[in-house]
């Protein structure tokens, strides 16, 4: 099988973590072309190479792309970022929508195998709107901006790699890092997002 060489454009992302990277923009450009027969907007979109793979995985159920993306991430972690030896465990960010197959979880599973590191797909959980409704008002406000709860904790000290698929404002990642820092066993937190939303023009 011929290995496709995917070009990436790694960028540092700053936040309340030790080090963070995103591998490329999700889209390079998106131009409005008008409307279709139903009045929906049509865009002419140009994806980055890894953005295209992410789009196929996330929105077109091409689950084999998860392996390709995990391999690109593995190579970056080992050869460029050089933190493979520093990571003790990998955590996936919680999905916003429940899907039968979570695209990010597929990537993280392969990444864990590649790096031979334990992974957690259920460390955090997003509360459903139903659960939020039942909370008392003051708790609701506090949680509304961060409707994520920590479901697990570490059983021994270690450094964490937190993985997300698409970076927008970084608010969710900052909230997750705050929650992680409450865990006495968490040492350094590294953040990796596969893509980043396009810079607004």
PDB file of C-alpha atoms in Angstrom:
ATOM      1  CA  UNK A   1       0.000   0.000   0.000  1.00  0.00           C
ATOM      2  CA  UNK A   2       1.438   3.339  -1.060  1.00  0.00           C
ATOM      3  CA  UNK A   3       1.718   5.741   1.862  1.00  0.00           C
ATOM      4  CA  UNK A   4       0.388   9.129   0.922  1.00  0.00           C
ATOM      5  CA  UNK A   5       2.513  11.991   2.083  1.00  0.00           C
ATOM      6  CA  UNK A   6       0.219  14.559   3.638  1.00  0.00           C
ATOM      7  CA  UNK A   7       1.580  18.058   3.988  1.00  0.00           C
ATOM      8  CA  UNK A   8       0.826  19.723   7.326  1.00  0.00           C
ATOM      9  CA  UNK A   9       1.394  23.226   8.604  1.00  0.00           C
ATOM     10  CA  UNK A  10       1.790  22.909  12.410  1.00  0.00           C
ATOM     11  CA  UNK A  11       0.980  26.005  14.469  1.00  0.00           C
ATOM     12  CA  UNK A  12       1.472  26.619  18.173  1.00  0.00           C
ATOM     13  CA  UNK A  13      -1.720  27.205  20.168  1.00  0.00           C
ATOM     14  CA  UNK A  14      -1.416  29.095  23.438  1.00  0.00           C
ATOM     15  CA  UNK A  15      -3.505  28.395  26.488  1.00  0.00           C
ATOM     16  CA  UNK A  16      -3.461  27.152  30.084  1.00  0.00           C
ATOM     17  CA  UNK A  17      -1.530  24.042  29.055  1.00  0.00           C
ATOM     18  CA  UNK A  18       2.199  23.357  28.844  1.00  0.00           C
ATOM     19  CA  UNK A  19       2.446  23.135  25.050  1.00  0.00           C
ATOM     20  CA  UNK A  20      -0.129  22.955  22.312  1.00  0.00           C
ATOM     21  CA  UNK A  21      -0.233  22.475  18.544  1.00  0.00           C
ATOM     22  CA  UNK A  22      -2.736  22.352  15.751  1.00  0.00           C
ATOM     23  CA  UNK A  23      -1.615  20.575  12.588  1.00  0.00           C
ATOM     24  CA  UNK A  24      -3.219  22.825   9.977  1.00  0.00           C
ATOM     25  CA  UNK A  25      -6.226  24.945   9.113  1.00  0.00           C
ATOM     26  CA  UNK A  26      -9.381  22.922   8.463  1.00  0.00           C
ATOM     27  CA  UNK A  27     -10.267  24.976   5.379  1.00  0.00           C
ATOM     28  CA  UNK A  28      -7.904  27.219   3.495  1.00  0.00           C
ATOM     29  CA  UNK A  29     -10.692  29.201   1.896  1.00  0.00           C
ATOM     30  CA  UNK A  30     -14.450  29.200   1.684  1.00  0.00           C
ATOM     31  CA  UNK A  31     -16.147  31.394  -0.910  1.00  0.00           C
ATOM     32  CA  UNK A  32     -19.861  31.993  -1.138  1.00  0.00           C
ATOM     33  CA  UNK A  33     -21.179  31.040  -4.588  1.00  0.00           C
ATOM     34  CA  UNK A  34     -24.882  31.729  -4.242  1.00  0.00           C
ATOM     35  CA  UNK A  35     -27.802  29.492  -3.335  1.00  0.00           C
ATOM     36  CA  UNK A  36     -28.979  26.110  -4.454  1.00  0.00           C
ATOM     37  CA  UNK A  37     -32.498  25.234  -5.636  1.00  0.00           C
ATOM     38  CA  UNK A  38     -33.716  25.115  -2.000  1.00  0.00           C
ATOM     39  CA  UNK A  39     -32.208  28.445  -1.041  1.00  0.00           C
ATOM     40  CA  UNK A  40     -29.321  26.941   0.928  1.00  0.00           C
ATOM     41  CA  UNK A  41     -25.995  28.761   0.575  1.00  0.00           C
ATOM     42  CA  UNK A  42     -23.354  27.095  -1.588  1.00  0.00           C
ATOM     43  CA  UNK A  43     -19.685  27.547  -0.793  1.00  0.00           C
ATOM     44  CA  UNK A  44     -16.652  26.741  -2.813  1.00  0.00           C
ATOM     45  CA  UNK A  45     -14.404  25.254  -0.156  1.00  0.00           C
ATOM     46  CA  UNK A  46     -10.708  24.515  -0.366  1.00  0.00           C
ATOM     47  CA  UNK A  47      -9.518  22.234   2.439  1.00  0.00           C
ATOM     48  CA  UNK A  48      -6.005  21.682   3.717  1.00  0.00           C
ATOM     49  CA  UNK A  49      -4.841  18.085   3.103  1.00  0.00           C
ATOM     50  CA  UNK A  50      -5.475  16.956   6.670  1.00  0.00           C
ATOM     51  CA  UNK A  51      -8.634  19.110   6.755  1.00  0.00           C
ATOM     52  CA  UNK A  52      -9.967  17.164   3.778  1.00  0.00           C
ATOM     53  CA  UNK A  53      -9.268  13.848   5.546  1.00  0.00           C
ATOM     54  CA  UNK A  54     -10.950  15.215   8.699  1.00  0.00           C
ATOM     55  CA  UNK A  55     -13.982  16.358   6.696  1.00  0.00           C
ATOM     56  CA  UNK A  56     -14.321  12.915   5.070  1.00  0.00           C
ATOM     57  CA  UNK A  57     -14.065  11.207   8.448  1.00  0.00           C
ATOM     58  CA  UNK A  58     -16.346  13.566  10.352  1.00  0.00           C
ATOM     59  CA  UNK A  59     -19.063  14.326   7.841  1.00  0.00           C
ATOM     60  CA  UNK A  60     -18.903  11.521   5.277  1.00  0.00           C
ATOM     61  CA  UNK A  61     -18.346   8.524   7.565  1.00  0.00           C
ATOM     62  CA  UNK A  62     -15.113   7.477   5.864  1.00  0.00           C
ATOM     63  CA  UNK A  63     -13.839   5.783   8.994  1.00  0.00           C
ATOM     64  CA  UNK A  64     -10.667   4.481   7.356  1.00  0.00           C
ATOM     65  CA  UNK A  65      -9.477   8.120   7.380  1.00  0.00           C
ATOM     66  CA  UNK A  66      -9.071   7.820  11.164  1.00  0.00           C
ATOM     67  CA  UNK A  67      -6.045   5.553  10.639  1.00  0.00           C
ATOM     68  CA  UNK A  68      -4.491   7.977   8.146  1.00  0.00           C
ATOM     69  CA  UNK A  69      -5.017  10.950  10.491  1.00  0.00           C
ATOM     70  CA  UNK A  70      -3.687   9.024  13.514  1.00  0.00           C
ATOM     71  CA  UNK A  71      -0.552   8.117  11.536  1.00  0.00           C
ATOM     72  CA  UNK A  72       0.058  11.782  10.644  1.00  0.00           C
ATOM     73  CA  UNK A  73      -0.439  12.800  14.298  1.00  0.00           C
ATOM     74  CA  UNK A  74       1.894  10.008  15.484  1.00  0.00           C
ATOM     75  CA  UNK A  75       4.647  11.075  13.100  1.00  0.00           C
ATOM     76  CA  UNK A  76       4.303  14.699  14.211  1.00  0.00           C
ATOM     77  CA  UNK A  77       4.418  13.785  17.927  1.00  0.00           C
ATOM     78  CA  UNK A  78       7.445  11.538  17.505  1.00  0.00           C
ATOM     79  CA  UNK A  79       9.518  13.374  14.938  1.00  0.00           C
ATOM     80  CA  UNK A  80       8.690  17.068  15.220  1.00  0.00           C
ATOM     81  CA  UNK A  81       7.173  17.753  18.619  1.00  0.00           C
ATOM     82  CA  UNK A  82       9.268  14.967  20.208  1.00  0.00           C
ATOM     83  CA  UNK A  83       7.023  14.470  23.252  1.00  0.00           C
ATOM     84  CA  UNK A  84       6.218  10.766  22.784  1.00  0.00           C
ATOM     85  CA  UNK A  85       8.341   9.879  25.838  1.00  0.00           C
ATOM     86  CA  UNK A  86       6.722  12.581  27.956  1.00  0.00           C
ATOM     87  CA  UNK A  87       3.117  11.417  27.518  1.00  0.00           C
ATOM     88  CA  UNK A  88       1.661   8.961  30.036  1.00  0.00           C
ATOM     89  CA  UNK A  89      -1.915   8.951  28.808  1.00  0.00           C
ATOM     90  CA  UNK A  90      -4.144  10.365  26.091  1.00  0.00           C
ATOM     91  CA  UNK A  91      -7.586  11.897  26.680  1.00  0.00           C
ATOM     92  CA  UNK A  92     -10.135  12.639  23.953  1.00  0.00           C
ATOM     93  CA  UNK A  93     -12.288  15.740  24.340  1.00  0.00           C
ATOM     94  CA  UNK A  94     -15.971  14.907  24.800  1.00  0.00           C
ATOM     95  CA  UNK A  95     -18.138  15.064  21.673  1.00  0.00           C
ATOM     96  CA  UNK A  96     -20.832  17.704  21.328  1.00  0.00           C
ATOM     97  CA  UNK A  97     -23.258  15.379  19.580  1.00  0.00           C
ATOM     98  CA  UNK A  98     -23.842  11.750  20.287  1.00  0.00           C
ATOM     99  CA  UNK A  99     -23.076   9.669  17.232  1.00  0.00           C
ATOM    100  CA  UNK A 100     -22.930   5.924  16.963  1.00  0.00           C
ATOM    101  CA  UNK A 101     -19.297   6.189  15.920  1.00  0.00           C
ATOM    102  CA  UNK A 102     -17.370   9.187  17.211  1.00  0.00           C
ATOM    103  CA  UNK A 103     -14.787  10.280  14.606  1.00  0.00           C
ATOM    104  CA  UNK A 104     -12.347  11.717  17.163  1.00  0.00           C
ATOM    105  CA  UNK A 105     -12.519   8.546  19.286  1.00  0.00           C
ATOM    106  CA  UNK A 106     -11.482   6.504  16.247  1.00  0.00           C
ATOM    107  CA  UNK A 107      -8.425   8.709  15.755  1.00  0.00           C
ATOM    108  CA  UNK A 108      -7.498   8.572  19.451  1.00  0.00           C
ATOM    109  CA  UNK A 109      -7.820   4.753  19.536  1.00  0.00           C
ATOM    110  CA  UNK A 110      -5.337   4.400  16.673  1.00  0.00           C
ATOM    111  CA  UNK A 111      -3.082   7.060  18.181  1.00  0.00           C
ATOM    112  CA  UNK A 112      -2.970   5.166  21.478  1.00  0.00           C
ATOM    113  CA  UNK A 113      -2.025   1.977  19.629  1.00  0.00           C
ATOM    114  CA  UNK A 114       0.636   3.769  17.583  1.00  0.00           C
ATOM    115  CA  UNK A 115       2.236   5.419  20.610  1.00  0.00           C
ATOM    116  CA  UNK A 116       1.529   2.460  22.929  1.00  0.00           C
ATOM    117  CA  UNK A 117      -0.130   4.737  25.477  1.00  0.00           C
ATOM    118  CA  UNK A 118      -3.338   4.222  27.463  1.00  0.00           C
ATOM    119  CA  UNK A 119      -6.288   6.283  26.284  1.00  0.00           C
ATOM    120  CA  UNK A 120      -9.498   7.504  27.895  1.00  0.00           C
ATOM    121  CA  UNK A 121     -12.560   8.275  25.806  1.00  0.00           C
ATOM    122  CA  UNK A 122     -14.839   8.817  28.790  1.00  0.00           C
ATOM    123  CA  UNK A 123     -12.710  10.992  31.056  1.00  0.00           C
ATOM    124  CA  UNK A 124     -15.058  13.914  30.403  1.00  0.00           C
ATOM    125  CA  UNK A 125     -18.698  14.010  29.480  1.00  0.00           C
ATOM    126  CA  UNK A 126     -20.824  16.785  28.049  1.00  0.00           C
ATOM    127  CA  UNK A 127     -24.076  17.137  29.950  1.00  0.00           C
ATOM    128  CA  UNK A 128     -27.189  16.818  27.861  1.00  0.00           C
ATOM    129  CA  UNK A 129     -29.555  19.785  27.686  1.00  0.00           C
ATOM    130  CA  UNK A 130     -32.003  17.665  29.716  1.00  0.00           C
ATOM    131  CA  UNK A 131     -29.477  17.251  32.539  1.00  0.00           C
ATOM    132  CA  UNK A 132     -28.691  20.958  32.466  1.00  0.00           C
ATOM    133  CA  UNK A 133     -32.360  21.858  32.809  1.00  0.00           C
ATOM    134  CA  UNK A 134     -32.665  19.927  36.061  1.00  0.00           C
ATOM    135  CA  UNK A 135     -29.834  21.782  37.794  1.00  0.00           C
ATOM    136  CA  UNK A 136     -30.432  24.632  40.267  1.00  0.00           C
ATOM    137  CA  UNK A 137     -30.101  28.088  38.709  1.00  0.00           C
ATOM    138  CA  UNK A 138     -26.703  29.120  40.156  1.00  0.00           C
ATOM    139  CA  UNK A 139     -25.207  25.754  39.242  1.00  0.00           C
ATOM    140  CA  UNK A 140     -26.743  26.097  35.798  1.00  0.00           C
ATOM    141  CA  UNK A 141     -24.999  29.390  35.045  1.00  0.00           C
ATOM    142  CA  UNK A 142     -21.660  28.045  36.167  1.00  0.00           C
ATOM    143  CA  UNK A 143     -22.059  24.896  34.119  1.00  0.00           C
ATOM    144  CA  UNK A 144     -23.657  26.473  31.124  1.00  0.00           C
ATOM    145  CA  UNK A 145     -20.415  28.003  29.997  1.00  0.00           C
ATOM    146  CA  UNK A 146     -18.742  24.717  30.729  1.00  0.00           C
ATOM    147  CA  UNK A 147     -21.348  21.981  30.475  1.00  0.00           C
ATOM    148  CA  UNK A 148     -18.705  19.296  30.873  1.00  0.00           C
ATOM    149  CA  UNK A 149     -18.109  17.107  33.883  1.00  0.00           C
ATOM    150  CA  UNK A 150     -15.114  15.009  34.787  1.00  0.00           C
ATOM    151  CA  UNK A 151     -16.103  11.343  34.997  1.00  0.00           C
ATOM    152  CA  UNK A 152     -12.761   9.805  35.934  1.00  0.00           C
ATOM    153  CA  UNK A 153      -9.535  10.632  37.673  1.00  0.00           C
ATOM    154  CA  UNK A 154      -5.951   9.475  37.362  1.00  0.00           C
ATOM    155  CA  UNK A 155      -4.781   6.691  39.625  1.00  0.00           C
ATOM    156  CA  UNK A 156      -1.107   7.658  39.386  1.00  0.00           C
ATOM    157  CA  UNK A 157       0.942  10.700  38.435  1.00  0.00           C
ATOM    158  CA  UNK A 158       1.489  11.501  34.808  1.00  0.00           C
ATOM    159  CA  UNK A 159       1.484  13.885  31.857  1.00  0.00           C
ATOM    160  CA  UNK A 160      -1.595  14.070  29.675  1.00  0.00           C
ATOM    161  CA  UNK A 161      -2.068  14.643  25.972  1.00  0.00           C
ATOM    162  CA  UNK A 162      -5.513  16.130  25.372  1.00  0.00           C
ATOM    163  CA  UNK A 163      -6.698  15.632  21.784  1.00  0.00           C
ATOM    164  CA  UNK A 164      -9.442  17.531  19.964  1.00  0.00           C
ATOM    165  CA  UNK A 165     -10.458  17.515  16.316  1.00  0.00           C
ATOM    166  CA  UNK A 166     -11.179  21.147  15.476  1.00  0.00           C
ATOM    167  CA  UNK A 167      -9.904  24.200  17.364  1.00  0.00           C
ATOM    168  CA  UNK A 168     -12.118  27.300  17.254  1.00  0.00           C
ATOM    169  CA  UNK A 169     -11.810  29.619  20.233  1.00  0.00           C
ATOM    170  CA  UNK A 170     -10.023  27.240  22.590  1.00  0.00           C
ATOM    171  CA  UNK A 171     -12.638  27.869  25.312  1.00  0.00           C
ATOM    172  CA  UNK A 172     -13.544  24.187  25.678  1.00  0.00           C
ATOM    173  CA  UNK A 173      -9.891  23.155  25.880  1.00  0.00           C
ATOM    174  CA  UNK A 174      -9.201  25.794  28.534  1.00  0.00           C
ATOM    175  CA  UNK A 175     -12.162  24.535  30.570  1.00  0.00           C
ATOM    176  CA  UNK A 176     -10.991  20.935  30.257  1.00  0.00           C
ATOM    177  CA  UNK A 177      -7.493  21.908  31.396  1.00  0.00           C
ATOM    178  CA  UNK A 178      -8.962  23.695  34.442  1.00  0.00           C
ATOM    179  CA  UNK A 179     -10.833  20.491  35.308  1.00  0.00           C
ATOM    180  CA  UNK A 180      -7.704  18.395  34.716  1.00  0.00           C
ATOM    181  CA  UNK A 181      -5.630  20.620  36.981  1.00  0.00           C
ATOM    182  CA  UNK A 182      -7.994  19.831  39.869  1.00  0.00           C
ATOM    183  CA  UNK A 183      -6.626  16.287  39.705  1.00  0.00           C
ATOM    184  CA  UNK A 184      -3.627  16.023  42.042  1.00  0.00           C
ATOM    185  CA  UNK A 185      -2.040  13.360  39.832  1.00  0.00           C
ATOM    186  CA  UNK A 186      -2.012  15.444  36.654  1.00  0.00           C
ATOM    187  CA  UNK A 187       1.426  16.885  35.919  1.00  0.00           C
ATOM    188  CA  UNK A 188       1.899  18.537  32.514  1.00  0.00           C
ATOM    189  CA  UNK A 189      -0.898  18.877  29.976  1.00  0.00           C
ATOM    190  CA  UNK A 190      -0.146  18.893  26.254  1.00  0.00           C
ATOM    191  CA  UNK A 191      -2.860  19.809  23.778  1.00  0.00           C
ATOM    192  CA  UNK A 192      -3.120  18.693  20.170  1.00  0.00           C
ATOM    193  CA  UNK A 193      -5.901  19.639  17.788  1.00  0.00           C
ATOM    194  CA  UNK A 194      -5.974  18.131  14.337  1.00  0.00           C
ATOM    195  CA  UNK A 195      -7.258  21.259  12.600  1.00  0.00           C
ATOM    196  CA  UNK A 196      -8.016  24.856  13.329  1.00  0.00           C
ATOM    197  CA  UNK A 197     -10.894  26.875  11.971  1.00  0.00           C
ATOM    198  CA  UNK A 198     -10.006  29.283   9.212  1.00  0.00           C
ATOM    199  CA  UNK A 199      -8.864  32.755  10.208  1.00  0.00           C
ATOM    200  CA  UNK A 200     -11.806  35.070   9.779  1.00  0.00           C
ATOM    201  CA  UNK A 201     -11.165  37.444   6.930  1.00  0.00           C
TER     202      UNK A 201
END
